[in-house]
CSV table of C-alpha atoms and ligand atoms in Angstrom, one decimal:
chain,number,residue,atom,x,y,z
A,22,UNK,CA,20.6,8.7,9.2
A,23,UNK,CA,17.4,9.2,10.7
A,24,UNK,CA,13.8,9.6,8.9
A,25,UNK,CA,13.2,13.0,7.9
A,26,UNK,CA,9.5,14.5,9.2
A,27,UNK,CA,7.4,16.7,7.0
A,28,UNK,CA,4.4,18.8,8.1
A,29,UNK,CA,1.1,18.1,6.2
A,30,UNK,CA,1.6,21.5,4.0
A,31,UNK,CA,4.2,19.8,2.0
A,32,UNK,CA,3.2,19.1,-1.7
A,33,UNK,CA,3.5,15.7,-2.7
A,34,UNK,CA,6.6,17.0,-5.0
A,35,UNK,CA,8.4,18.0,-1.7
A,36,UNK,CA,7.8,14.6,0.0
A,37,UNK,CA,8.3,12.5,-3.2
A,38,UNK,CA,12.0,14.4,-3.3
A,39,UNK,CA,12.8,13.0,0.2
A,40,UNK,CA,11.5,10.4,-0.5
A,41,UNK,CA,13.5,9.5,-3.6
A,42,UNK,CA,16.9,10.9,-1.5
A,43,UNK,CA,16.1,8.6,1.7
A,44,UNK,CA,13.6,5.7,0.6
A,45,UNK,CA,11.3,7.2,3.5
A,46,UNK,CA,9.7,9.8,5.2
A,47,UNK,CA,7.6,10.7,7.9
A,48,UNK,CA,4.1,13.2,7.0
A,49,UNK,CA,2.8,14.6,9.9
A,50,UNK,CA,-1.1,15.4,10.4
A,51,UNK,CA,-1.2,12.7,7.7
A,52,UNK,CA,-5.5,11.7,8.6
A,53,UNK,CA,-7.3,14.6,9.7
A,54,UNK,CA,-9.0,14.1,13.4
A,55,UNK,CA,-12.3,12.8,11.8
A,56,UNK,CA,-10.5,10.0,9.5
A,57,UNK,CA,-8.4,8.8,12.6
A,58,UNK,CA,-11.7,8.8,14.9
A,59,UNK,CA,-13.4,7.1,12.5
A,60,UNK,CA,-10.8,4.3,11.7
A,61,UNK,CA,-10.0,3.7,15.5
A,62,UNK,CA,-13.9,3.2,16.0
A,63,UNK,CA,-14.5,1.0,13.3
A,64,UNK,CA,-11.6,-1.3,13.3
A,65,UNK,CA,-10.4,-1.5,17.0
A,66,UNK,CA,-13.3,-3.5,18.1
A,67,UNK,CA,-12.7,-5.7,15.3
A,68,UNK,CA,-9.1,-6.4,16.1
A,69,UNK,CA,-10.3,-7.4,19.6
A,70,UNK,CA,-12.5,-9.7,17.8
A,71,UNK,CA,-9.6,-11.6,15.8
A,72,UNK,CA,-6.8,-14.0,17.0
A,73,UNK,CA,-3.0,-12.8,16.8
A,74,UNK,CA,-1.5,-14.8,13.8
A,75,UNK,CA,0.0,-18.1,13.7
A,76,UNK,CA,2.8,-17.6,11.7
A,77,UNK,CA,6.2,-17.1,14.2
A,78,UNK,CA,8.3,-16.0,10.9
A,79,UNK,CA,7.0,-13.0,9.4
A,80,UNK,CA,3.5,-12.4,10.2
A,81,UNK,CA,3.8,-12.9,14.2
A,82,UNK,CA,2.6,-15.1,16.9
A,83,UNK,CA,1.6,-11.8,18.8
A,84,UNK,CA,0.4,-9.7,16.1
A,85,UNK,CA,-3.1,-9.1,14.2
A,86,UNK,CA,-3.9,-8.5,11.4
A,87,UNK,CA,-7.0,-7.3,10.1
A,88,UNK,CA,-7.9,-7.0,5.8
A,89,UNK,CA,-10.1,-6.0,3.5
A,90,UNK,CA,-10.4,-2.5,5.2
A,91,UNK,CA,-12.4,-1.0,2.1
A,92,UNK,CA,-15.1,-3.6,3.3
A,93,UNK,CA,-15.1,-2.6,6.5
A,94,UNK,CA,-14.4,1.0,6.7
A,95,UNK,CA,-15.7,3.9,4.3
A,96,UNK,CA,-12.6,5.9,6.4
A,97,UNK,CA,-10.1,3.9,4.5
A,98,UNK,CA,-11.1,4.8,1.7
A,99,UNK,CA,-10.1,8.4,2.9
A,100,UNK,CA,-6.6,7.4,3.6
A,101,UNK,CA,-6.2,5.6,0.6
A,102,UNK,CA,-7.6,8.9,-1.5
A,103,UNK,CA,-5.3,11.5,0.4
A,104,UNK,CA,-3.4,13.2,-2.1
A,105,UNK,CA,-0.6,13.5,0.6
A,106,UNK,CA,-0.2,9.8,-0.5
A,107,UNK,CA,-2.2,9.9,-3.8
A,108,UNK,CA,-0.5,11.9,-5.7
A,109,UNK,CA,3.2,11.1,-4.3
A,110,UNK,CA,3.0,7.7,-5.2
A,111,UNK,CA,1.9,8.9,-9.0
A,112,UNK,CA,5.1,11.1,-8.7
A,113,UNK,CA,7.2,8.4,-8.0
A,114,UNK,CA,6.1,5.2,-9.7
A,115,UNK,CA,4.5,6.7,-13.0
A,116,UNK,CA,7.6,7.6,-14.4
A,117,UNK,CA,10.3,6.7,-17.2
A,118,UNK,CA,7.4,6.4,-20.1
A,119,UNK,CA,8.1,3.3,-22.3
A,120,UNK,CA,8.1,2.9,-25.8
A,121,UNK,CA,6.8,0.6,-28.0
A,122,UNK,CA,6.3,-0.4,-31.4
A,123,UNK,CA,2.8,-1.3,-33.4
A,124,UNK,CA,4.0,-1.7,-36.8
A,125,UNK,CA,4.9,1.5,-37.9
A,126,UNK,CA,3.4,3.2,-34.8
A,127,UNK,CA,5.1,4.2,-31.6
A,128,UNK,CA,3.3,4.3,-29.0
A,129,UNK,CA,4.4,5.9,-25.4
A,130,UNK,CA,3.1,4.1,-22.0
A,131,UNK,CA,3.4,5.0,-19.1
A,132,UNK,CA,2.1,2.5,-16.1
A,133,UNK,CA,-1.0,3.0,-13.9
A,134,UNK,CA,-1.4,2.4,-9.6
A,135,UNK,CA,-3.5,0.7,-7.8
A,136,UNK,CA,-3.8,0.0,-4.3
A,137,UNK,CA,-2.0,-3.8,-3.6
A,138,UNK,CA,-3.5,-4.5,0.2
A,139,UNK,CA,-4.9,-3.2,3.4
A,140,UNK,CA,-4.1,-4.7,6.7
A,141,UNK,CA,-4.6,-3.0,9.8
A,142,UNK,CA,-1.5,-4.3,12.3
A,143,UNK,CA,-1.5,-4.7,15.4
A,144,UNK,CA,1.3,-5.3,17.6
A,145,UNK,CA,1.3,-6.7,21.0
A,146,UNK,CA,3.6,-7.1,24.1
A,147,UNK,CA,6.1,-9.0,24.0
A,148,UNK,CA,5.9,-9.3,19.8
A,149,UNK,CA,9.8,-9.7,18.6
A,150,UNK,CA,11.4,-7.5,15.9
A,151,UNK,CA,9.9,-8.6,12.5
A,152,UNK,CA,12.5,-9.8,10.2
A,153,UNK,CA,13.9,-6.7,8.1
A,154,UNK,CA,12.3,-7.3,4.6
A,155,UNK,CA,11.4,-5.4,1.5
A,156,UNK,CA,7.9,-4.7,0.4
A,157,UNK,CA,8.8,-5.2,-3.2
A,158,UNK,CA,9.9,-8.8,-2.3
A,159,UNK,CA,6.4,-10.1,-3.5
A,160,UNK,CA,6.7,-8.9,-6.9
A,161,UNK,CA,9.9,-10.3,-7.2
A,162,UNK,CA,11.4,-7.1,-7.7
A,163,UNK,CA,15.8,-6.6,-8.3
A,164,UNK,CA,17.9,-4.1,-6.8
A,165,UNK,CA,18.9,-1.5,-7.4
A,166,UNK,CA,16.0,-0.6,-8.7
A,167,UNK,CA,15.8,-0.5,-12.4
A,168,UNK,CA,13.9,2.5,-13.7
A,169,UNK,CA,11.2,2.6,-11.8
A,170,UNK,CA,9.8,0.8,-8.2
A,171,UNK,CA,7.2,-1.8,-8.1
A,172,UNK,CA,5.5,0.1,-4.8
A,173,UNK,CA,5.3,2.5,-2.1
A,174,UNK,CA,3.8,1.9,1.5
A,175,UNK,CA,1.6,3.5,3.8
A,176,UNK,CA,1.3,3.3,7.6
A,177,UNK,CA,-0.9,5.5,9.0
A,178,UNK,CA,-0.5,5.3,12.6
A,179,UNK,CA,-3.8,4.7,15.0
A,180,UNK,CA,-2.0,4.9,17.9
A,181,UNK,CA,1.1,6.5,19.2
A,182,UNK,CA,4.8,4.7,17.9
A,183,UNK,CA,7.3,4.5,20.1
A,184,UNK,CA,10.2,2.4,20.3
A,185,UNK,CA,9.2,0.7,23.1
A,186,UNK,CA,5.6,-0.2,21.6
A,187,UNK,CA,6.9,-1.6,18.2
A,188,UNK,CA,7.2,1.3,16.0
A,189,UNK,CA,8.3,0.5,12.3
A,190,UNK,CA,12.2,-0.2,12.0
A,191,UNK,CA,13.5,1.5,9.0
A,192,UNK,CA,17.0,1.6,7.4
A,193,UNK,CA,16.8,4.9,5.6
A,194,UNK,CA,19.3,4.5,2.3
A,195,UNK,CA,18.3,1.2,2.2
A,196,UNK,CA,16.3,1.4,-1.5
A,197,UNK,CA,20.0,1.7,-3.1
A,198,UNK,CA,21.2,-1.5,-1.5
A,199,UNK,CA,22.0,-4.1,-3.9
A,200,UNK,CA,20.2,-7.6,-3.6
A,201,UNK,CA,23.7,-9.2,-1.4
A,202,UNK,CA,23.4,-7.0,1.1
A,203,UNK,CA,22.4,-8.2,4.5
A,204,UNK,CA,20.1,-5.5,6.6
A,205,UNK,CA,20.7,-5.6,9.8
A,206,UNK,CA,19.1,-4.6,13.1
A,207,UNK,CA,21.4,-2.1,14.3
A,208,UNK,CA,21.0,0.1,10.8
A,209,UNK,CA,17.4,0.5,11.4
A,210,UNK,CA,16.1,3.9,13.5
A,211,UNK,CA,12.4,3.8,14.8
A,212,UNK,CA,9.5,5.8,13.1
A,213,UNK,CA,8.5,7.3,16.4
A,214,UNK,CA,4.9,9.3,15.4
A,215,UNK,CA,1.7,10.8,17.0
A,216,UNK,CA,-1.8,8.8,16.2
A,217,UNK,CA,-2.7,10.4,12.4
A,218,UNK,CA,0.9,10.8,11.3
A,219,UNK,CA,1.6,8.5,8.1
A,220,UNK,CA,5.0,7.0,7.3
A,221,UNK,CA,5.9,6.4,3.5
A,222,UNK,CA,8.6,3.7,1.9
A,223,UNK,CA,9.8,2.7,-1.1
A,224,UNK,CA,8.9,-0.9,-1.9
A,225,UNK,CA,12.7,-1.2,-1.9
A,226,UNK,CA,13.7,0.0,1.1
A,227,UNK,CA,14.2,-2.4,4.3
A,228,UNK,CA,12.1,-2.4,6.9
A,229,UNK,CA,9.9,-4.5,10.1
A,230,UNK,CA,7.9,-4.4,12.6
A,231,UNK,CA,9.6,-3.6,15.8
A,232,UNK,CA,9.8,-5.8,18.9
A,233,UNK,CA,7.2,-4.2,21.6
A,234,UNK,CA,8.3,-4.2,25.0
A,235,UNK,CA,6.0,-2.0,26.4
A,236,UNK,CA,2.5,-3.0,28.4
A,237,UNK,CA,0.4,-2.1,25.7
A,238,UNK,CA,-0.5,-3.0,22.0
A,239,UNK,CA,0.8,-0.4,19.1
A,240,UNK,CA,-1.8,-0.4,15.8
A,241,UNK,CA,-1.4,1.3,12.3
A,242,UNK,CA,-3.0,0.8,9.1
A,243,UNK,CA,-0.7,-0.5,5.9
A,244,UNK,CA,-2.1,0.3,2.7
A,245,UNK,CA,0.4,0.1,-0.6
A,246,UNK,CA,0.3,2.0,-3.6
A,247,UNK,CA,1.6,-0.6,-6.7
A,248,UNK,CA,2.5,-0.4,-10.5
A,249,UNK,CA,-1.6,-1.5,-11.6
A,250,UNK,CA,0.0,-4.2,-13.9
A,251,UNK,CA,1.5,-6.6,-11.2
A,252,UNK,CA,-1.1,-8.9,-9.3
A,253,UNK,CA,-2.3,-7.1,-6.2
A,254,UNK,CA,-1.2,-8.8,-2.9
A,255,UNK,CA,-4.8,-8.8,-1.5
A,256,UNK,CA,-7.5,-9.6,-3.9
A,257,UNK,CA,-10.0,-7.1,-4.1
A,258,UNK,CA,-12.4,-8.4,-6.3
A,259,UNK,CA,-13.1,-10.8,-3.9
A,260,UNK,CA,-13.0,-8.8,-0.9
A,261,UNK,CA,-14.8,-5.8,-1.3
A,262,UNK,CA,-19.0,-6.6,-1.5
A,263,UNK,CA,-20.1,-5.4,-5.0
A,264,UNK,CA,-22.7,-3.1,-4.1
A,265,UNK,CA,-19.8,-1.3,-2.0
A,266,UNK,CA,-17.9,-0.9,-4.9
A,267,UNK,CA,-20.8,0.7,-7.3
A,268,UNK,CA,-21.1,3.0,-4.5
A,269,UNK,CA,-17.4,4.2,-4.8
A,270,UNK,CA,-16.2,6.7,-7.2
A,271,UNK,CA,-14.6,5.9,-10.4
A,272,UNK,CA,-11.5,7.4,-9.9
A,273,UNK,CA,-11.8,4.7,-6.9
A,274,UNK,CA,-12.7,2.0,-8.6
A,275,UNK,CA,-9.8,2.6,-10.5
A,276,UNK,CA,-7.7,2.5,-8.0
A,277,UNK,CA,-9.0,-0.8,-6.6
A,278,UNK,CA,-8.4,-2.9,-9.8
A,279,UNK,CA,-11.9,-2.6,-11.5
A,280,UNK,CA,-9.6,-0.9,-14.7
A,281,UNK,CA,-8.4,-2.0,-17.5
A,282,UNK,CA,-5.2,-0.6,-17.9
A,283,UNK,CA,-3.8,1.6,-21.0
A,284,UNK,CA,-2.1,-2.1,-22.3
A,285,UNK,CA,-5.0,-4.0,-21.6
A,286,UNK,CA,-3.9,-5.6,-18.5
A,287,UNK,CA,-7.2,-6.6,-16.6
A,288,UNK,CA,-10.0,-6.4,-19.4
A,289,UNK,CA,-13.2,-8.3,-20.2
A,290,UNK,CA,-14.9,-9.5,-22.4
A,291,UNK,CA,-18.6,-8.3,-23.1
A,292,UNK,CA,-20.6,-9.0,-26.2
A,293,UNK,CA,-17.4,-9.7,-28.3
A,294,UNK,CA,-16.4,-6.3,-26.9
A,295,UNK,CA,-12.9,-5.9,-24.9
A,296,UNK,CA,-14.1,-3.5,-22.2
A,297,UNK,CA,-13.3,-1.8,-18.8
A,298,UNK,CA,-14.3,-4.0,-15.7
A,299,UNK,CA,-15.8,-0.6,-14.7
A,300,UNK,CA,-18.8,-1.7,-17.7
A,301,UNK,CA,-19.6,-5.0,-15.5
A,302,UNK,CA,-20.3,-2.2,-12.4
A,303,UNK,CA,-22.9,-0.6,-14.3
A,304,UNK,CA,-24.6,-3.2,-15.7
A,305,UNK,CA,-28.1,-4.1,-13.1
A,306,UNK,CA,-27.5,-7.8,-14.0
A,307,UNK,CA,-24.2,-8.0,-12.7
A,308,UNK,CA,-24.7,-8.9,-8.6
A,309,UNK,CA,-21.4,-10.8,-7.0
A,310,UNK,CA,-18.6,-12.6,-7.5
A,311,UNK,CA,-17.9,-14.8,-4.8
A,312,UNK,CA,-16.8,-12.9,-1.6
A,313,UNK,CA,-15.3,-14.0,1.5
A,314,UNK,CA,-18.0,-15.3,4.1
B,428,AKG,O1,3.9,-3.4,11.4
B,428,AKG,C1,4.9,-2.8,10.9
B,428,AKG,O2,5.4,-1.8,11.5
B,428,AKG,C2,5.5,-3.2,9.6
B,428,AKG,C3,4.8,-4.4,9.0
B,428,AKG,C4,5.5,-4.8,7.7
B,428,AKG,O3,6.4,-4.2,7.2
B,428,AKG,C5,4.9,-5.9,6.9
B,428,AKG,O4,4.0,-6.6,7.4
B,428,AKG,O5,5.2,-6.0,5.7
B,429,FE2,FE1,6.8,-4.7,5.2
């Protein structure tokens, strides 16, 4: 089975149909030409600026990888807004409304998303095939999926993929596996793409990094879309400088955390009031939390 390609037209129904069929699927023309120039010139100098990692299990002796991308790059921000994506992962993970009794209420929920990390990847020659994984693995998540997934994944490619450079190994078909099932290397097919193209996956479908055996280093940008009610991978709050995210736009700010969901999940507390984070943003007296240096 390979990974099916579909052309940047495509409404996010159309992609979230192959998506739900394969587990995967490859949009073309994904980042328009200013979005990819932009994100190779502000985060390719700083991934020449980091070491690889030093983890030989998952994360790779020969691989970078670079975070908090809202911090460092207004571009992401693009990516991470592109209804391409947007609007599939609604399709796909705010689904099967739940119901629930208040007394004699019923009341009908149906979750939120958020954005769980942002790494740009880089892999370099002579990087081995990450182990075949599932994204959902963090949140814990069974298989087959009941009712709805935890996530769905983003790579937008900054450079070319090949095979020989490393491109994502996917096993297409994979999100139906049950939890017993071994994935194995020779069930995966590459996700060969251009620079701009974007590949999408279920958080239950397996997948890894591919070994690079060519002479030069292959880069793409991963950025999930999660149910807003699970912790988020990489922590926002304390990545993200404050007066950056005032700047942003509430449906944004949303998207990054600073909600509080329909069920309450992530509220404060503000003069005996159980508010929105987004009320802290507004207020003048509100400067940091505690950021990375
Ligand atoms: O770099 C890639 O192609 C995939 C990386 C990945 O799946 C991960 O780090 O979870
Ligand atoms: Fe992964």
């Amino acid at each position: 089975m390979s990974i099916r390609k579909l052309p940047n037209t495509s409404s996010p129904e159309e992609i979230a149909a192959v998506m739900r069929a394969d587990g995967v699927v490859c949009i073309e023309g994904f980042a328009s030409p200013e979005t990819l120039n932009g994100l190779q010139q502000d985060l390719l100098p700083l991934l020449e600026q980091i070491p690889a990692g030093d983890d030989p299990f998952f994360h790779g002796e020969k691989t970078r990888r670079l975070s908090r991308l809202f911090a460092r790059t207004d571009h992401a921000v693009s990516i991470a807004l592109n209804p391409l994506s947007l609007e599939t992962a609604r399709k796909i993970l705010q689904v099967e409304p739940v119901k629930m009794w208040f007394g004699d209420q019923q009341i009908e929920s149906k979750p939120d998303i958020q954005i769980g990390a942002t790494q740009a990847i880089q892999i370099w020659p002579g990087q081995g095939g990450q182990p075949l994984h599932r994204d959902d693995a963090v949140y814990l998540w069974r298989h087959p999926t009941y009712e709805r997934e935890a996530r769905i994944n983003l790579m937008v490619a900054l450079t070319e993929f090949t095979q020989e450079n490393g491109a994502t190994r996917v096993i297409p078909g994979s999100h139906k596996w049950d939890d017993e099932r071994m994935p194995k290397p020779d069930e995966t097919v590459p996700a060969e793409m251009s620079a701009g193209d974007a590949l999408m996956w279920l958080g239950s479908t397996y997948h890894g990094g591919g070994e690079n055996t060519s002479n030069g280093p292959r880069t793409g940008i991963s950025m999930p879309y999660d149910l807003s009610y699970l912790r988020q991978e990489e922590n926002q709050y304390l990545s993200v400088p404050i007066e950056k995210v005032r700047g942003f736009t509430e449906e944004f700010q949303r998207l990054l955390g600073w909600a509080r969901g329909e069920t309450y999940v992530g509220f404060i507390e503000i003069d005996g009031r159980i508010v929105d984070p987004l009320e802290l943003l507004k207020r003048e007296d509100f400067k940091e939390v505690g950021l990375i240096p």
